[in-house]
mmCIF file of C-alpha atoms in Angstrom:
data_model
loop_
_atom_site.group_PDB
_atom_site.id
_atom_site.type_symbol
_atom_site.label_atom_id
_atom_site.label_comp_id
_atom_site.label_asym_id
_atom_site.label_seq_id
_atom_site.Cartn_x
_atom_site.Cartn_y
_atom_site.Cartn_z
ATOM 1 C CA UNK A 1 -11.787 96.027 49.500
ATOM 2 C CA UNK A 2 -14.610 93.683 48.551
ATOM 3 C CA UNK A 3 -15.502 92.967 44.965
ATOM 4 C CA UNK A 4 -19.031 94.080 44.115
ATOM 5 C CA UNK A 5 -21.441 91.658 42.434
ATOM 6 C CA UNK A 6 -24.275 93.111 40.393
ATOM 7 C CA UNK A 7 -27.437 91.007 40.766
ATOM 8 C CA UNK A 8 -30.652 91.055 38.730
ATOM 9 C CA UNK A 9 -33.682 89.115 39.887
ATOM 10 C CA UNK A 10 -36.505 88.936 37.318
ATOM 11 C CA UNK A 11 -39.922 87.634 38.325
ATOM 12 C CA UNK A 12 -42.444 86.016 35.994
ATOM 13 C CA UNK A 13 -45.983 84.966 36.676
ATOM 14 C CA UNK A 14 -49.448 86.404 37.396
ATOM 15 C CA UNK A 15 -49.572 89.992 38.681
ATOM 16 C CA UNK A 16 -51.178 89.209 42.054
ATOM 17 C CA UNK A 17 -48.486 86.599 42.755
ATOM 18 C CA UNK A 18 -45.733 89.005 41.655
ATOM 19 C CA UNK A 19 -47.142 91.639 43.997
ATOM 20 C CA UNK A 20 -47.054 89.154 46.921
ATOM 21 C CA UNK A 21 -43.362 88.449 46.278
ATOM 22 C CA UNK A 22 -42.546 92.162 45.984
ATOM 23 C CA UNK A 23 -44.270 92.858 49.300
ATOM 24 C CA UNK A 24 -42.745 89.830 50.981
ATOM 25 C CA UNK A 25 -39.114 90.773 50.262
ATOM 26 C CA UNK A 26 -39.575 94.406 51.304
ATOM 27 C CA UNK A 27 -37.953 95.058 54.675
ATOM 28 C CA UNK A 28 -38.381 97.977 56.995
ATOM 29 C CA UNK A 29 -35.725 100.019 55.227
ATOM 30 C CA UNK A 30 -34.852 97.826 52.229
ATOM 31 C CA UNK A 31 -36.527 97.073 48.902
ATOM 32 C CA UNK A 32 -35.127 93.569 48.909
ATOM 33 C CA UNK A 33 -34.218 92.268 52.400
ATOM 34 C CA UNK A 34 -32.465 88.945 52.734
ATOM 35 C CA UNK A 35 -33.626 88.722 56.367
ATOM 36 C CA UNK A 36 -37.196 88.430 55.126
ATOM 37 C CA UNK A 37 -36.229 85.222 53.254
ATOM 38 C CA UNK A 38 -33.612 83.657 55.541
ATOM 39 C CA UNK A 39 -33.568 85.535 58.842
ATOM 40 C CA UNK A 40 -30.291 85.847 60.798
ATOM 41 C CA UNK A 41 -30.914 84.226 64.180
ATOM 42 C CA UNK A 42 -30.718 86.629 67.085
ATOM 43 C CA UNK A 43 -28.379 84.348 69.077
ATOM 44 C CA UNK A 44 -25.623 84.247 66.440
ATOM 45 C CA UNK A 45 -22.256 85.551 67.698
ATOM 46 C CA UNK A 46 -20.606 85.775 64.278
ATOM 47 C CA UNK A 47 -23.239 86.902 61.815
ATOM 48 C CA UNK A 48 -20.604 87.560 59.132
ATOM 49 C CA UNK A 49 -19.763 83.847 58.871
ATOM 50 C CA UNK A 50 -23.418 82.873 59.285
ATOM 51 C CA UNK A 51 -24.464 85.108 56.382
ATOM 52 C CA UNK A 52 -21.772 83.638 54.091
ATOM 53 C CA UNK A 53 -22.829 80.086 55.007
ATOM 54 C CA UNK A 54 -26.590 80.649 54.722
ATOM 55 C CA UNK A 55 -27.015 83.562 52.309
ATOM 56 C CA UNK A 56 -23.959 82.961 50.104
ATOM 57 C CA UNK A 57 -22.761 86.523 50.678
ATOM 58 C CA UNK A 58 -21.502 88.545 53.601
ATOM 59 C CA UNK A 59 -23.988 91.358 53.466
ATOM 60 C CA UNK A 60 -27.603 92.276 52.859
ATOM 61 C CA UNK A 61 -28.669 94.643 50.090
ATOM 62 C CA UNK A 62 -28.667 98.374 50.846
ATOM 63 C CA UNK A 63 -31.059 101.153 50.080
ATOM 64 C CA UNK A 64 -28.286 102.949 48.190
ATOM 65 C CA UNK A 65 -27.950 100.444 45.403
ATOM 66 C CA UNK A 66 -31.263 98.556 45.182
ATOM 67 C CA UNK A 67 -34.048 99.286 42.750
ATOM 68 C CA UNK A 68 -37.182 97.530 41.566
ATOM 69 C CA UNK A 69 -39.094 98.233 38.358
ATOM 70 C CA UNK A 70 -41.566 96.013 36.486
ATOM 71 C CA UNK A 71 -40.876 93.075 38.885
ATOM 72 C CA UNK A 72 -37.147 93.199 38.294
ATOM 73 C CA UNK A 73 -34.851 93.818 41.251
ATOM 74 C CA UNK A 74 -31.333 95.118 40.830
ATOM 75 C CA UNK A 75 -28.894 95.203 43.743
ATOM 76 C CA UNK A 76 -25.260 94.698 44.699
ATOM 77 C CA UNK A 77 -23.675 92.237 47.059
ATOM 78 C CA UNK A 78 -20.127 91.844 48.276
ATOM 79 C CA UNK A 79 -17.795 89.090 46.956
ATOM 80 C CA UNK A 80 -20.471 86.617 45.829
ATOM 81 C CA UNK A 81 -24.089 86.343 44.655
ATOM 82 C CA UNK A 82 -26.808 85.437 47.216
ATOM 83 C CA UNK A 83 -27.606 82.168 45.519
ATOM 84 C CA UNK A 84 -28.998 80.476 48.684
ATOM 85 C CA UNK A 85 -31.337 83.407 49.267
ATOM 86 C CA UNK A 86 -32.814 83.343 45.787
ATOM 87 C CA UNK A 87 -33.139 79.528 45.842
ATOM 88 C CA UNK A 88 -35.032 79.734 49.152
ATOM 89 C CA UNK A 89 -37.271 82.538 47.787
ATOM 90 C CA UNK A 90 -38.051 80.456 44.707
ATOM 91 C CA UNK A 91 -39.024 77.505 46.889
ATOM 92 C CA UNK A 92 -41.365 79.752 48.901
ATOM 93 C CA UNK A 93 -43.144 80.996 45.758
ATOM 94 C CA UNK A 94 -43.208 77.967 43.404
ATOM 95 C CA UNK A 95 -45.773 79.565 41.074
ATOM 96 C CA UNK A 96 -43.332 82.352 40.237
ATOM 97 C CA UNK A 97 -40.501 82.045 37.718
ATOM 98 C CA UNK A 98 -37.296 83.548 38.954
ATOM 99 C CA UNK A 99 -34.301 84.459 36.838
ATOM 100 C CA UNK A 100 -31.091 85.456 38.654
ATOM 101 C CA UNK A 101 -28.326 87.056 36.570
ATOM 102 C CA UNK A 102 -25.125 88.081 38.309
ATOM 103 C CA UNK A 103 -21.654 89.315 37.427
ATOM 104 C CA UNK A 104 -18.596 90.457 39.351
ATOM 105 C CA UNK A 105 -17.376 93.987 38.734
ATOM 106 C CA UNK A 106 -14.065 92.352 37.712
ATOM 107 C CA UNK A 107 -14.777 90.984 34.220
ATOM 108 C CA UNK A 108 -14.369 87.308 33.719
ATOM 109 C CA UNK A 109 -15.211 85.788 37.075
ATOM 110 C CA UNK A 110 -18.062 85.115 39.477
ATOM 111 C CA UNK A 111 -20.719 85.327 36.789
ATOM 112 C CA UNK A 112 -23.792 83.307 35.902
ATOM 113 C CA UNK A 113 -27.429 82.858 35.104
ATOM 114 C CA UNK A 114 -29.919 80.741 37.071
ATOM 115 C CA UNK A 115 -33.611 80.089 36.360
ATOM 116 C CA UNK A 116 -36.060 78.640 38.911
ATOM 117 C CA UNK A 117 -39.373 77.095 37.935
ATOM 118 C CA UNK A 118 -41.829 75.324 40.181
ATOM 119 C CA UNK A 119 -39.733 76.265 43.171
ATOM 120 C CA UNK A 120 -36.524 74.532 41.974
ATOM 121 C CA UNK A 121 -33.492 75.361 39.902
ATOM 122 C CA UNK A 122 -34.354 74.581 36.314
ATOM 123 C CA UNK A 123 -31.344 76.014 34.535
ATOM 124 C CA UNK A 124 -27.829 77.028 35.549
ATOM 125 C CA UNK A 125 -25.398 78.649 33.166
ATOM 126 C CA UNK A 126 -21.828 79.564 33.899
ATOM 127 C CA UNK A 127 -19.938 81.128 31.012
ATOM 128 C CA UNK A 128 -16.936 79.363 29.499
ATOM 129 C CA UNK A 129 -15.803 81.960 26.944
ATOM 130 C CA UNK A 130 -14.983 85.674 27.022
ATOM 131 C CA UNK A 131 -17.944 86.294 24.742
ATOM 132 C CA UNK A 132 -20.340 84.611 27.153
ATOM 133 C CA UNK A 133 -18.820 86.499 30.134
ATOM 134 C CA UNK A 134 -19.157 89.740 28.200
ATOM 135 C CA UNK A 135 -22.830 89.126 27.410
ATOM 136 C CA UNK A 136 -23.746 88.539 31.066
ATOM 137 C CA UNK A 137 -21.421 91.332 32.289
ATOM 138 C CA UNK A 138 -23.059 93.849 29.899
ATOM 139 C CA UNK A 139 -26.536 92.867 31.175
ATOM 140 C CA UNK A 140 -25.521 93.406 34.809
ATOM 141 C CA UNK A 141 -23.225 96.438 34.498
#
């Protein structure tokens, strides 16, 4: 069974810009749809491998575990965080500040904190100590 990664995406900026991002990521049935950011090509035979290579995770979000409140998205992914998706989204909206916090359901691994400013990664933090892991884990879970 796949490990679940809890992801939090926080947006910062002017309200009209935040609204544009929120509308942009909304799919037909999803609050935050990776296909809106990096679409899976229709001619792909193995979309599982393609998603891992281009999204950083094997699956999209789902309506069952995604929520958005005050320009903060919370959702789960399988095995890994969708780092490529969030990096691409940040590059598409350089006037928005993005903070991506993620933690594996299994304490002590696959955990971090990334900030994007001006469309590029500005800060990356990967915990080294149990205390740092615990702080990020408690935010996500």
